Amino acid sequence: MSEQTEDLRETVRRRYAAAAVQVTEGGSACCGPAAIEVDENFGSTLYAADERGQLPAEAVAASLGCGNPTAVADLHEGECVLDLGCGGGIDVLLSARRVGPTGKAYGLDMTEEMLTLALANQKKAGAANVQFLKGTIEAIPLPANTIDVVISNCVINLSTDKPAVFTEMHRVLTPGGRIGISDVVADDTLTPEQRAARGDHVSCIAGALSFTEYRRGLEAVGFTDIGITPTHSVSDGMHSVIVRATKPATMATGTDSCCGVTACCTDAERAADPNSTAAEAKSAPGCGCN
């Protein structure tokens, strides 16, 4: 990992750690540059009043996103859901209610302070079908083919390695699994420099992909039925969007990505995870590679 990448990740971690502390001490936070400011483009106002009323006040106050992925993920009883960058747990707790006691909702976050807040909110909500995990969205600490739905709320744009995030989402999803994500995306006409001029990385602007870049990134790892739908503007040429896509129910031999293996079943196959071998990746439960 480059020094610049490490610095950006640490900046993001510190920003959200500070937001968690502010909420714990009685403040509120958003995804903007000011730690306790909330505006109409980010935060809990994007959730319906009845949804906010179901949750601990601290979970609502810690909402940092640009949308409401649980409203578009079409969750069903008994499903297993993973929230990338779960923060204080608002989307995890809402998902847990929708999948019911026979389902499960995981929340993944790299920030210790946010996880502490999320665990406190889980206890207050009495959610038994919830588990919070510490880790990064570029290396999800779950086995392949175990998650029915991946959700995320304005977090993927913060990653400095989005291809790794897309690969990991595809890996952990069951065949036929799907994503329902809220994120910030730029018009195709905006250069990276123009995006950065509209806001910094930690405010969810500078690191955003364009519409075409996002679609191609998902296609590259094997997602199909991709839809990227704008919901509202967050800056000039920058949009909050809903991203939907599906992992195919079956994977053809030789496709680019299969169970965490690139160029599956060819002489060039290798594990997408550099710490794993192709044989280990293909031995994961439910893998269709031979």
PDB file of C-alpha atoms in Angstrom:
ATOM      1  CA  MET A   1       0.000   0.000   0.000  1.00  0.00           C
ATOM      2  CA  SER A   2       1.421   3.379  -0.988  1.00  0.00           C
ATOM      3  CA  GLU A   3       2.081   6.095   1.561  1.00  0.00           C
ATOM      4  CA  GLN A   4      -0.582   8.302  -0.040  1.00  0.00           C
ATOM      5  CA  THR A   5      -3.138   5.494   0.136  1.00  0.00           C
ATOM      6  CA  GLU A   6      -2.253   4.805   3.752  1.00  0.00           C
ATOM      7  CA  ASP A   7      -2.582   8.493   4.578  1.00  0.00           C
ATOM      8  CA  LEU A   8      -6.020   8.726   2.947  1.00  0.00           C
ATOM      9  CA  ARG A   9      -7.274   5.661   4.796  1.00  0.00           C
ATOM     10  CA  GLU A  10      -6.002   7.048   8.098  1.00  0.00           C
ATOM     11  CA  THR A  11      -7.675  10.401   7.382  1.00  0.00           C
ATOM     12  CA  VAL A  12     -10.972   8.611   6.791  1.00  0.00           C
ATOM     13  CA  ARG A  13     -10.526   6.532   9.943  1.00  0.00           C
ATOM     14  CA  ARG A  14      -9.809   9.592  12.083  1.00  0.00           C
ATOM     15  CA  ARG A  15     -12.770  11.481  10.614  1.00  0.00           C
ATOM     16  CA  TYR A  16     -15.250   8.730  11.436  1.00  0.00           C
ATOM     17  CA  ALA A  17     -13.674   7.956  14.785  1.00  0.00           C
ATOM     18  CA  ALA A  18     -14.214  11.604  15.710  1.00  0.00           C
ATOM     19  CA  ALA A  19     -17.813  11.433  14.492  1.00  0.00           C
ATOM     20  CA  ALA A  20     -18.472   8.375  16.669  1.00  0.00           C
ATOM     21  CA  VAL A  21     -17.026  10.115  19.712  1.00  0.00           C
ATOM     22  CA  GLN A  22     -19.133  13.212  19.022  1.00  0.00           C
ATOM     23  CA  VAL A  23     -22.291  11.096  18.872  1.00  0.00           C
ATOM     24  CA  THR A  24     -21.354   9.180  22.022  1.00  0.00           C
ATOM     25  CA  GLU A  25     -20.873  12.475  23.829  1.00  0.00           C
ATOM     26  CA  GLY A  26     -24.256  13.750  22.672  1.00  0.00           C
ATOM     27  CA  GLY A  27     -23.631  15.361  19.252  1.00  0.00           C
ATOM     28  CA  SER A  28     -24.629  14.324  15.765  1.00  0.00           C
ATOM     29  CA  ALA A  29     -22.628  13.800  12.581  1.00  0.00           C
ATOM     30  CA  CYS A  30     -22.828  13.660   8.805  1.00  0.00           C
ATOM     31  CA  CYS A  31     -20.716  12.819   5.799  1.00  0.00           C
ATOM     32  CA  GLY A  32     -19.681  16.438   5.221  1.00  0.00           C
ATOM     33  CA  PRO A  33     -16.390  18.028   6.261  1.00  0.00           C
ATOM     34  CA  ALA A  34     -17.750  19.466   9.532  1.00  0.00           C
ATOM     35  CA  ALA A  35     -17.908  16.749  12.194  1.00  0.00           C
ATOM     36  CA  ILE A  36     -21.376  17.509  13.623  1.00  0.00           C
ATOM     37  CA  GLU A  37     -23.117  19.296  10.744  1.00  0.00           C
ATOM     38  CA  VAL A  38     -26.083  17.619   9.019  1.00  0.00           C
ATOM     39  CA  ASP A  39     -27.502  18.802   5.702  1.00  0.00           C
ATOM     40  CA  GLU A  40     -30.191  17.641   3.306  1.00  0.00           C
ATOM     41  CA  ASN A  41     -27.772  15.622   1.149  1.00  0.00           C
ATOM     42  CA  PHE A  42     -26.298  13.398   3.863  1.00  0.00           C
ATOM     43  CA  GLY A  43     -27.401  11.805   7.097  1.00  0.00           C
ATOM     44  CA  SER A  44     -30.491  10.522   8.855  1.00  0.00           C
ATOM     45  CA  THR A  45     -32.925  12.897   7.109  1.00  0.00           C
ATOM     46  CA  LEU A  46     -32.774  10.492   4.133  1.00  0.00           C
ATOM     47  CA  TYR A  47     -34.621   7.884   6.226  1.00  0.00           C
ATOM     48  CA  ALA A  48     -38.358   7.888   6.834  1.00  0.00           C
ATOM     49  CA  ALA A  49     -39.498   9.119  10.231  1.00  0.00           C
ATOM     50  CA  ASP A  50     -40.979   5.722  11.126  1.00  0.00           C
ATOM     51  CA  GLU A  51     -37.634   4.031  10.391  1.00  0.00           C
ATOM     52  CA  ARG A  52     -35.750   6.503  12.569  1.00  0.00           C
ATOM     53  CA  GLY A  53     -38.283   5.983  15.326  1.00  0.00           C
ATOM     54  CA  GLN A  54     -37.516   2.236  15.462  1.00  0.00           C
ATOM     55  CA  LEU A  55     -33.864   2.749  16.373  1.00  0.00           C
ATOM     56  CA  PRO A  56     -31.700   4.049  19.224  1.00  0.00           C
ATOM     57  CA  ALA A  57     -31.139   7.789  18.916  1.00  0.00           C
ATOM     58  CA  GLU A  58     -27.373   7.247  18.735  1.00  0.00           C
ATOM     59  CA  ALA A  59     -27.723   5.002  15.664  1.00  0.00           C
ATOM     60  CA  VAL A  60     -29.745   7.700  13.914  1.00  0.00           C
ATOM     61  CA  ALA A  61     -27.366  10.478  14.957  1.00  0.00           C
ATOM     62  CA  ALA A  62     -24.379   8.531  13.592  1.00  0.00           C
ATOM     63  CA  SER A  63     -25.911   8.125  10.128  1.00  0.00           C
ATOM     64  CA  LEU A  64     -23.228   9.330   7.713  1.00  0.00           C
ATOM     65  CA  GLY A  65     -24.582   8.211   4.354  1.00  0.00           C
ATOM     66  CA  CYS A  66     -25.967   9.736   1.181  1.00  0.00           C
ATOM     67  CA  GLY A  67     -29.024   7.500   0.864  1.00  0.00           C
ATOM     68  CA  ASN A  68     -31.029   4.654   2.372  1.00  0.00           C
ATOM     69  CA  PRO A  69     -29.874   1.312   0.927  1.00  0.00           C
ATOM     70  CA  THR A  70     -32.312  -0.713   3.032  1.00  0.00           C
ATOM     71  CA  ALA A  71     -35.166   0.977   1.170  1.00  0.00           C
ATOM     72  CA  VAL A  72     -33.984  -0.384  -2.197  1.00  0.00           C
ATOM     73  CA  ALA A  73     -32.300  -3.692  -1.308  1.00  0.00           C
ATOM     74  CA  ASP A  74     -35.614  -5.614  -1.289  1.00  0.00           C
ATOM     75  CA  LEU A  75     -34.684  -7.704   1.738  1.00  0.00           C
ATOM     76  CA  HIS A  76     -36.590 -10.873   2.552  1.00  0.00           C
ATOM     77  CA  GLU A  77     -37.195 -12.988   5.637  1.00  0.00           C
ATOM     78  CA  GLY A  78     -34.330 -15.382   6.316  1.00  0.00           C
ATOM     79  CA  GLU A  79     -31.707 -13.643   4.164  1.00  0.00           C
ATOM     80  CA  CYS A  80     -28.131 -12.898   5.197  1.00  0.00           C
ATOM     81  CA  VAL A  81     -27.113  -9.255   4.697  1.00  0.00           C
ATOM     82  CA  LEU A  82     -23.729  -7.534   4.884  1.00  0.00           C
ATOM     83  CA  ASP A  83     -23.337  -3.767   5.331  1.00  0.00           C
ATOM     84  CA  LEU A  84     -19.958  -2.424   4.185  1.00  0.00           C
ATOM     85  CA  GLY A  85     -18.791   0.477   6.353  1.00  0.00           C
ATOM     86  CA  CYS A  86     -21.609   0.073   8.850  1.00  0.00           C
ATOM     87  CA  GLY A  87     -20.729   3.023  11.080  1.00  0.00           C
ATOM     88  CA  GLY A  88     -23.057   3.259  14.085  1.00  0.00           C
ATOM     89  CA  GLY A  89     -25.234   0.472  12.707  1.00  0.00           C
ATOM     90  CA  ILE A  90     -28.363   2.194  11.363  1.00  0.00           C
ATOM     91  CA  ASP A  91     -28.564   0.097   8.175  1.00  0.00           C
ATOM     92  CA  VAL A  92     -27.583  -3.117   9.961  1.00  0.00           C
ATOM     93  CA  LEU A  93     -30.338  -2.704  12.546  1.00  0.00           C
ATOM     94  CA  LEU A  94     -32.942  -1.834   9.911  1.00  0.00           C
ATOM     95  CA  SER A  95     -31.835  -4.848   7.840  1.00  0.00           C
ATOM     96  CA  ALA A  96     -32.029  -7.127  10.872  1.00  0.00           C
ATOM     97  CA  ARG A  97     -35.689  -6.210  11.319  1.00  0.00           C
ATOM     98  CA  ARG A  98     -36.442  -6.968   7.660  1.00  0.00           C
ATOM     99  CA  VAL A  99     -34.720 -10.357   7.489  1.00  0.00           C
ATOM    100  CA  GLY A 100     -36.252 -11.423  10.799  1.00  0.00           C
ATOM    101  CA  PRO A 101     -35.038 -13.914  13.377  1.00  0.00           C
ATOM    102  CA  THR A 102     -34.252 -16.560  10.744  1.00  0.00           C
ATOM    103  CA  GLY A 103     -31.980 -14.117   8.880  1.00  0.00           C
ATOM    104  CA  LYS A 104     -28.776 -12.366   9.868  1.00  0.00           C
ATOM    105  CA  ALA A 105     -27.270  -8.911   9.396  1.00  0.00           C
ATOM    106  CA  TYR A 106     -23.512  -8.335   9.457  1.00  0.00           C
ATOM    107  CA  GLY A 107     -21.891  -4.928   9.804  1.00  0.00           C
ATOM    108  CA  LEU A 108     -18.257  -4.351   8.787  1.00  0.00           C
ATOM    109  CA  ASP A 109     -16.224  -1.310   9.780  1.00  0.00           C
ATOM    110  CA  MET A 110     -12.540  -0.493  10.242  1.00  0.00           C
ATOM    111  CA  THR A 111     -13.061   2.129  12.944  1.00  0.00           C
ATOM    112  CA  GLU A 112     -12.929   0.889  16.531  1.00  0.00           C
ATOM    113  CA  GLU A 113     -14.922   3.849  17.854  1.00  0.00           C
ATOM    114  CA  MET A 114     -17.745   3.239  15.362  1.00  0.00           C
ATOM    115  CA  LEU A 115     -17.855  -0.456  16.212  1.00  0.00           C
ATOM    116  CA  THR A 116     -18.087   0.357  19.902  1.00  0.00           C
ATOM    117  CA  LEU A 117     -21.006   2.663  19.151  1.00  0.00           C
ATOM    118  CA  ALA A 118     -22.630   0.050  16.887  1.00  0.00           C
ATOM    119  CA  LEU A 119     -22.399  -2.643  19.567  1.00  0.00           C
ATOM    120  CA  ALA A 120     -24.001  -0.297  22.092  1.00  0.00           C
ATOM    121  CA  ASN A 121     -26.802   0.431  19.632  1.00  0.00           C
ATOM    122  CA  GLN A 122     -27.297  -3.287  18.997  1.00  0.00           C
ATOM    123  CA  LYS A 123     -27.713  -3.846  22.734  1.00  0.00           C
ATOM    124  CA  LYS A 124     -30.204  -0.987  23.033  1.00  0.00           C
ATOM    125  CA  ALA A 125     -32.181  -2.304  20.053  1.00  0.00           C
ATOM    126  CA  GLY A 126     -32.157  -5.877  21.387  1.00  0.00           C
ATOM    127  CA  ALA A 127     -31.091  -7.206  17.973  1.00  0.00           C
ATOM    128  CA  ALA A 128     -30.030 -10.837  18.404  1.00  0.00           C
ATOM    129  CA  ASN A 129     -29.528 -11.545  14.684  1.00  0.00           C
ATOM    130  CA  VAL A 130     -26.731  -8.976  14.252  1.00  0.00           C
ATOM    131  CA  GLN A 131     -22.953  -9.360  14.223  1.00  0.00           C
ATOM    132  CA  PHE A 132     -20.410  -6.565  13.831  1.00  0.00           C
ATOM    133  CA  LEU A 133     -16.978  -7.278  12.361  1.00  0.00           C
ATOM    134  CA  LYS A 134     -13.776  -5.245  12.323  1.00  0.00           C
ATOM    135  CA  GLY A 135     -11.992  -5.066   8.987  1.00  0.00           C
ATOM    136  CA  THR A 136     -11.721  -3.255   5.686  1.00  0.00           C
ATOM    137  CA  ILE A 137     -14.106  -3.436   2.759  1.00  0.00           C
ATOM    138  CA  GLU A 138     -11.155  -4.360   0.511  1.00  0.00           C
ATOM    139  CA  ALA A 139     -10.633  -7.610   2.473  1.00  0.00           C
ATOM    140  CA  ILE A 140     -13.980  -8.751   3.890  1.00  0.00           C
ATOM    141  CA  PRO A 141     -13.468 -11.236   6.773  1.00  0.00           C
ATOM    142  CA  LEU A 142     -16.202 -13.647   5.645  1.00  0.00           C
ATOM    143  CA  PRO A 143     -16.118 -16.852   3.550  1.00  0.00           C
ATOM    144  CA  ALA A 144     -17.061 -16.915  -0.116  1.00  0.00           C
ATOM    145  CA  ASN A 145     -20.670 -17.524  -1.169  1.00  0.00           C
ATOM    146  CA  THR A 146     -22.233 -16.831   2.235  1.00  0.00           C
ATOM    147  CA  ILE A 147     -24.090 -13.509   1.819  1.00  0.00           C
ATOM    148  CA  ASP A 148     -27.410 -13.000   0.024  1.00  0.00           C
ATOM    149  CA  VAL A 149     -27.311  -9.194  -0.136  1.00  0.00           C
ATOM    150  CA  VAL A 150     -24.500  -6.636   0.188  1.00  0.00           C
ATOM    151  CA  ILE A 151     -25.514  -3.102   1.098  1.00  0.00           C
ATOM    152  CA  SER A 152     -23.441   0.026   1.715  1.00  0.00           C
ATOM    153  CA  ASN A 153     -24.192   3.676   2.324  1.00  0.00           C
ATOM    154  CA  CYS A 154     -21.768   6.222   0.852  1.00  0.00           C
ATOM    155  CA  VAL A 155     -18.645   4.239   1.770  1.00  0.00           C
ATOM    156  CA  ILE A 156     -17.263   2.668  -1.423  1.00  0.00           C
ATOM    157  CA  ASN A 157     -16.360   6.125  -2.750  1.00  0.00           C
ATOM    158  CA  LEU A 158     -14.030   6.450   0.274  1.00  0.00           C
ATOM    159  CA  SER A 159     -11.995   3.379  -0.689  1.00  0.00           C
ATOM    160  CA  THR A 160      -8.665   3.887  -2.434  1.00  0.00           C
ATOM    161  CA  ASP A 161      -8.920   0.416  -4.036  1.00  0.00           C
ATOM    162  CA  LYS A 162     -12.394   0.106  -5.491  1.00  0.00           C
ATOM    163  CA  PRO A 163     -11.565  -2.892  -7.748  1.00  0.00           C
ATOM    164  CA  ALA A 164     -10.707  -4.830  -4.575  1.00  0.00           C
ATOM    165  CA  VAL A 165     -14.037  -3.822  -3.026  1.00  0.00           C
ATOM    166  CA  PHE A 166     -15.976  -4.963  -6.098  1.00  0.00           C
ATOM    167  CA  THR A 167     -14.038  -8.254  -6.150  1.00  0.00           C
ATOM    168  CA  GLU A 168     -14.750  -8.861  -2.476  1.00  0.00           C
ATOM    169  CA  MET A 169     -18.468  -8.113  -2.831  1.00  0.00           C
ATOM    170  CA  HIS A 170     -18.687 -10.618  -5.668  1.00  0.00           C
ATOM    171  CA  ARG A 171     -16.709 -13.218  -3.708  1.00  0.00           C
ATOM    172  CA  VAL A 172     -18.843 -13.198  -0.557  1.00  0.00           C
ATOM    173  CA  LEU A 173     -22.188 -13.177  -2.371  1.00  0.00           C
ATOM    174  CA  THR A 174     -23.991 -16.435  -2.956  1.00  0.00           C
ATOM    175  CA  PRO A 175     -24.699 -17.319  -6.606  1.00  0.00           C
ATOM    176  CA  GLY A 176     -27.713 -15.206  -7.504  1.00  0.00           C
ATOM    177  CA  GLY A 177     -26.906 -12.758  -4.683  1.00  0.00           C
ATOM    178  CA  ARG A 178     -27.281  -9.027  -5.198  1.00  0.00           C
ATOM    179  CA  ILE A 179     -26.112  -5.597  -4.119  1.00  0.00           C
ATOM    180  CA  GLY A 180     -28.180  -2.567  -3.112  1.00  0.00           C
ATOM    181  CA  ILE A 181     -25.843   0.356  -2.532  1.00  0.00           C
ATOM    182  CA  SER A 182     -26.094   4.107  -2.017  1.00  0.00           C
ATOM    183  CA  ASP A 183     -23.015   5.979  -3.179  1.00  0.00           C
ATOM    184  CA  VAL A 184     -21.746   9.206  -4.718  1.00  0.00           C
ATOM    185  CA  VAL A 185     -20.962   9.109  -8.455  1.00  0.00           C
ATOM    186  CA  ALA A 186     -19.634  11.763 -10.829  1.00  0.00           C
ATOM    187  CA  ASP A 187     -20.793  12.725 -14.301  1.00  0.00           C
ATOM    188  CA  ASP A 188     -18.646  11.092 -16.975  1.00  0.00           C
ATOM    189  CA  THR A 189     -17.533  14.528 -18.133  1.00  0.00           C
ATOM    190  CA  LEU A 190     -15.792  15.357 -14.848  1.00  0.00           C
ATOM    191  CA  THR A 191     -12.078  14.617 -14.561  1.00  0.00           C
ATOM    192  CA  PRO A 192     -10.594  13.416 -11.250  1.00  0.00           C
ATOM    193  CA  GLU A 193      -9.187  16.919 -10.782  1.00  0.00           C
ATOM    194  CA  GLN A 194     -12.622  18.481 -11.278  1.00  0.00           C
ATOM    195  CA  ARG A 195     -14.151  16.057  -8.770  1.00  0.00           C
ATOM    196  CA  ALA A 196     -11.480  16.970  -6.227  1.00  0.00           C
ATOM    197  CA  ALA A 197     -12.240  20.662  -6.757  1.00  0.00           C
ATOM    198  CA  ARG A 198     -15.826  20.015  -5.617  1.00  0.00           C
ATOM    199  CA  GLY A 199     -14.907  18.409  -2.302  1.00  0.00           C
ATOM    200  CA  ASP A 200     -12.185  16.411  -0.588  1.00  0.00           C
ATOM    201  CA  HIS A 201     -11.868  12.649  -0.250  1.00  0.00           C
ATOM    202  CA  VAL A 202     -13.234  12.324   3.260  1.00  0.00           C
ATOM    203  CA  SER A 203     -16.349  14.346   2.354  1.00  0.00           C
ATOM    204  CA  CYS A 204     -17.296  11.611  -0.146  1.00  0.00           C
ATOM    205  CA  ILE A 205     -16.562  13.684  -3.273  1.00  0.00           C
ATOM    206  CA  ALA A 206     -12.954  13.520  -4.517  1.00  0.00           C
ATOM    207  CA  GLY A 207     -12.807   9.708  -4.485  1.00  0.00           C
ATOM    208  CA  ALA A 208     -16.048   9.128  -6.391  1.00  0.00           C
ATOM    209  CA  LEU A 209     -16.039   7.138  -9.619  1.00  0.00           C
ATOM    210  CA  SER A 210     -17.871   8.291 -12.727  1.00  0.00           C
ATOM    211  CA  PHE A 211     -21.009   6.473 -13.890  1.00  0.00           C
ATOM    212  CA  THR A 212     -19.034   4.619 -16.574  1.00  0.00           C
ATOM    213  CA  GLU A 213     -16.143   3.784 -14.250  1.00  0.00           C
ATOM    214  CA  TYR A 214     -18.535   2.347 -11.656  1.00  0.00           C
ATOM    215  CA  ARG A 215     -20.357   0.206 -14.211  1.00  0.00           C
ATOM    216  CA  ARG A 216     -17.147  -1.091 -15.756  1.00  0.00           C
ATOM    217  CA  GLY A 217     -15.730  -1.894 -12.324  1.00  0.00           C
ATOM    218  CA  LEU A 218     -18.734  -4.054 -11.481  1.00  0.00           C
ATOM    219  CA  GLU A 219     -18.727  -5.711 -14.899  1.00  0.00           C
ATOM    220  CA  ALA A 220     -15.024  -6.531 -14.608  1.00  0.00           C
ATOM    221  CA  VAL A 221     -15.575  -8.811 -11.606  1.00  0.00           C
ATOM    222  CA  GLY A 222     -18.622 -10.539 -13.081  1.00  0.00           C
ATOM    223  CA  PHE A 223     -21.705  -8.602 -11.938  1.00  0.00           C
ATOM    224  CA  THR A 224     -24.709  -8.464 -14.250  1.00  0.00           C
ATOM    225  CA  ASP A 225     -28.059  -6.621 -14.344  1.00  0.00           C
ATOM    226  CA  ILE A 226     -26.254  -3.437 -13.308  1.00  0.00           C
ATOM    227  CA  GLY A 227     -28.301  -0.308 -12.681  1.00  0.00           C
ATOM    228  CA  ILE A 228     -27.014   3.062 -11.435  1.00  0.00           C
ATOM    229  CA  THR A 229     -29.875   5.470 -10.724  1.00  0.00           C
ATOM    230  CA  PRO A 230     -29.352   9.073  -9.512  1.00  0.00           C
ATOM    231  CA  THR A 231     -31.493  10.180  -6.570  1.00  0.00           C
ATOM    232  CA  HIS A 232     -30.289  13.712  -5.793  1.00  0.00           C
ATOM    233  CA  SER A 233     -27.412  16.089  -6.485  1.00  0.00           C
ATOM    234  CA  VAL A 234     -24.725  16.519  -3.821  1.00  0.00           C
ATOM    235  CA  SER A 235     -22.557  18.955  -5.795  1.00  0.00           C
ATOM    236  CA  ASP A 236     -22.230  20.264  -9.350  1.00  0.00           C
ATOM    237  CA  GLY A 237     -22.001  17.139 -11.508  1.00  0.00           C
ATOM    238  CA  MET A 238     -21.920  14.833  -8.460  1.00  0.00           C
ATOM    239  CA  HIS A 239     -24.883  12.653  -7.555  1.00  0.00           C
ATOM    240  CA  SER A 240     -26.118  10.353  -4.850  1.00  0.00           C
ATOM    241  CA  VAL A 241     -27.104   7.156  -6.638  1.00  0.00           C
ATOM    242  CA  ILE A 242     -28.654   3.763  -6.046  1.00  0.00           C
ATOM    243  CA  VAL A 243     -26.490   0.934  -7.409  1.00  0.00           C
ATOM    244  CA  ARG A 244     -28.026  -2.467  -8.059  1.00  0.00           C
ATOM    245  CA  ALA A 245     -26.341  -5.538  -9.544  1.00  0.00           C
ATOM    246  CA  THR A 246     -26.484  -9.342  -9.377  1.00  0.00           C
ATOM    247  CA  LYS A 247     -23.934 -12.115  -9.114  1.00  0.00           C
ATOM    248  CA  PRO A 248     -24.951 -14.697 -11.730  1.00  0.00           C
ATOM    249  CA  ALA A 249     -26.545 -17.842 -10.360  1.00  0.00           C
ATOM    250  CA  THR A 250     -24.085 -19.912 -12.375  1.00  0.00           C
ATOM    251  CA  MET A 251     -20.559 -19.071 -13.491  1.00  0.00           C
ATOM    252  CA  ALA A 252     -19.282 -20.256 -16.845  1.00  0.00           C
ATOM    253  CA  THR A 253     -15.872 -21.906 -17.035  1.00  0.00           C
ATOM    254  CA  GLY A 254     -13.149 -19.434 -17.922  1.00  0.00           C
ATOM    255  CA  THR A 255     -14.994 -16.310 -16.758  1.00  0.00           C
ATOM    256  CA  ASP A 256     -12.969 -13.481 -15.287  1.00  0.00           C
ATOM    257  CA  SER A 257     -14.012 -14.048 -11.688  1.00  0.00           C
ATOM    258  CA  CYS A 258     -15.323 -17.167  -9.975  1.00  0.00           C
ATOM    259  CA  CYS A 259     -15.286 -17.760  -6.215  1.00  0.00           C
ATOM    260  CA  GLY A 260     -12.442 -15.281  -5.784  1.00  0.00           C
ATOM    261  CA  VAL A 261     -10.457 -16.754  -8.694  1.00  0.00           C
ATOM    262  CA  THR A 262      -9.577 -14.790 -11.816  1.00  0.00           C
ATOM    263  CA  ALA A 263      -9.360 -16.607 -15.165  1.00  0.00           C
ATOM    264  CA  CYS A 264     -11.032 -19.566 -13.451  1.00  0.00           C
ATOM    265  CA  CYS A 265     -10.260 -23.028 -14.872  1.00  0.00           C
ATOM    266  CA  THR A 266      -7.598 -21.757 -17.273  1.00  0.00           C
ATOM    267  CA  ASP A 267      -3.809 -21.925 -17.179  1.00  0.00           C
ATOM    268  CA  ALA A 268      -3.758 -18.297 -16.011  1.00  0.00           C
ATOM    269  CA  GLU A 269      -6.050 -18.734 -13.017  1.00  0.00           C
ATOM    270  CA  ARG A 270      -5.026 -17.147  -9.726  1.00  0.00           C
ATOM    271  CA  ALA A 271      -6.671 -16.153  -6.458  1.00  0.00           C
ATOM    272  CA  ALA A 272      -8.018 -12.621  -6.288  1.00  0.00           C
ATOM    273  CA  ASP A 273      -6.731 -12.493  -2.708  1.00  0.00           C
ATOM    274  CA  PRO A 274      -2.913 -12.294  -2.871  1.00  0.00           C
ATOM    275  CA  ASN A 275      -2.716 -14.113   0.473  1.00  0.00           C
ATOM    276  CA  SER A 276      -4.526 -17.164  -0.897  1.00  0.00           C
ATOM    277  CA  THR A 277      -3.903 -19.765  -3.599  1.00  0.00           C
ATOM    278  CA  ALA A 278      -6.309 -20.567  -6.413  1.00  0.00           C
ATOM    279  CA  ALA A 279      -6.834 -24.033  -4.933  1.00  0.00           C
ATOM    280  CA  GLU A 280      -7.781 -22.551  -1.549  1.00  0.00           C
ATOM    281  CA  ALA A 281     -10.190 -20.094  -3.152  1.00  0.00           C
ATOM    282  CA  LYS A 282     -11.848 -22.843  -5.190  1.00  0.00           C
ATOM    283  CA  SER A 283     -12.257 -25.078  -2.138  1.00  0.00           C
ATOM    284  CA  ALA A 284     -14.567 -22.546  -0.470  1.00  0.00           C
ATOM    285  CA  PRO A 285     -18.041 -23.918   0.378  1.00  0.00           C
ATOM    286  CA  GLY A 286     -20.467 -23.550  -2.520  1.00  0.00           C
ATOM    287  CA  CYS A 287     -17.826 -22.725  -5.117  1.00  0.00           C
ATOM    288  CA  GLY A 288     -18.850 -23.870  -8.599  1.00  0.00           C
ATOM    289  CA  CYS A 289     -15.302 -23.981  -9.986  1.00  0.00           C
ATOM    290  CA  ASN A 290     -13.832 -27.384 -10.796  1.00  0.00           C
TER     291      ASN A 290
END
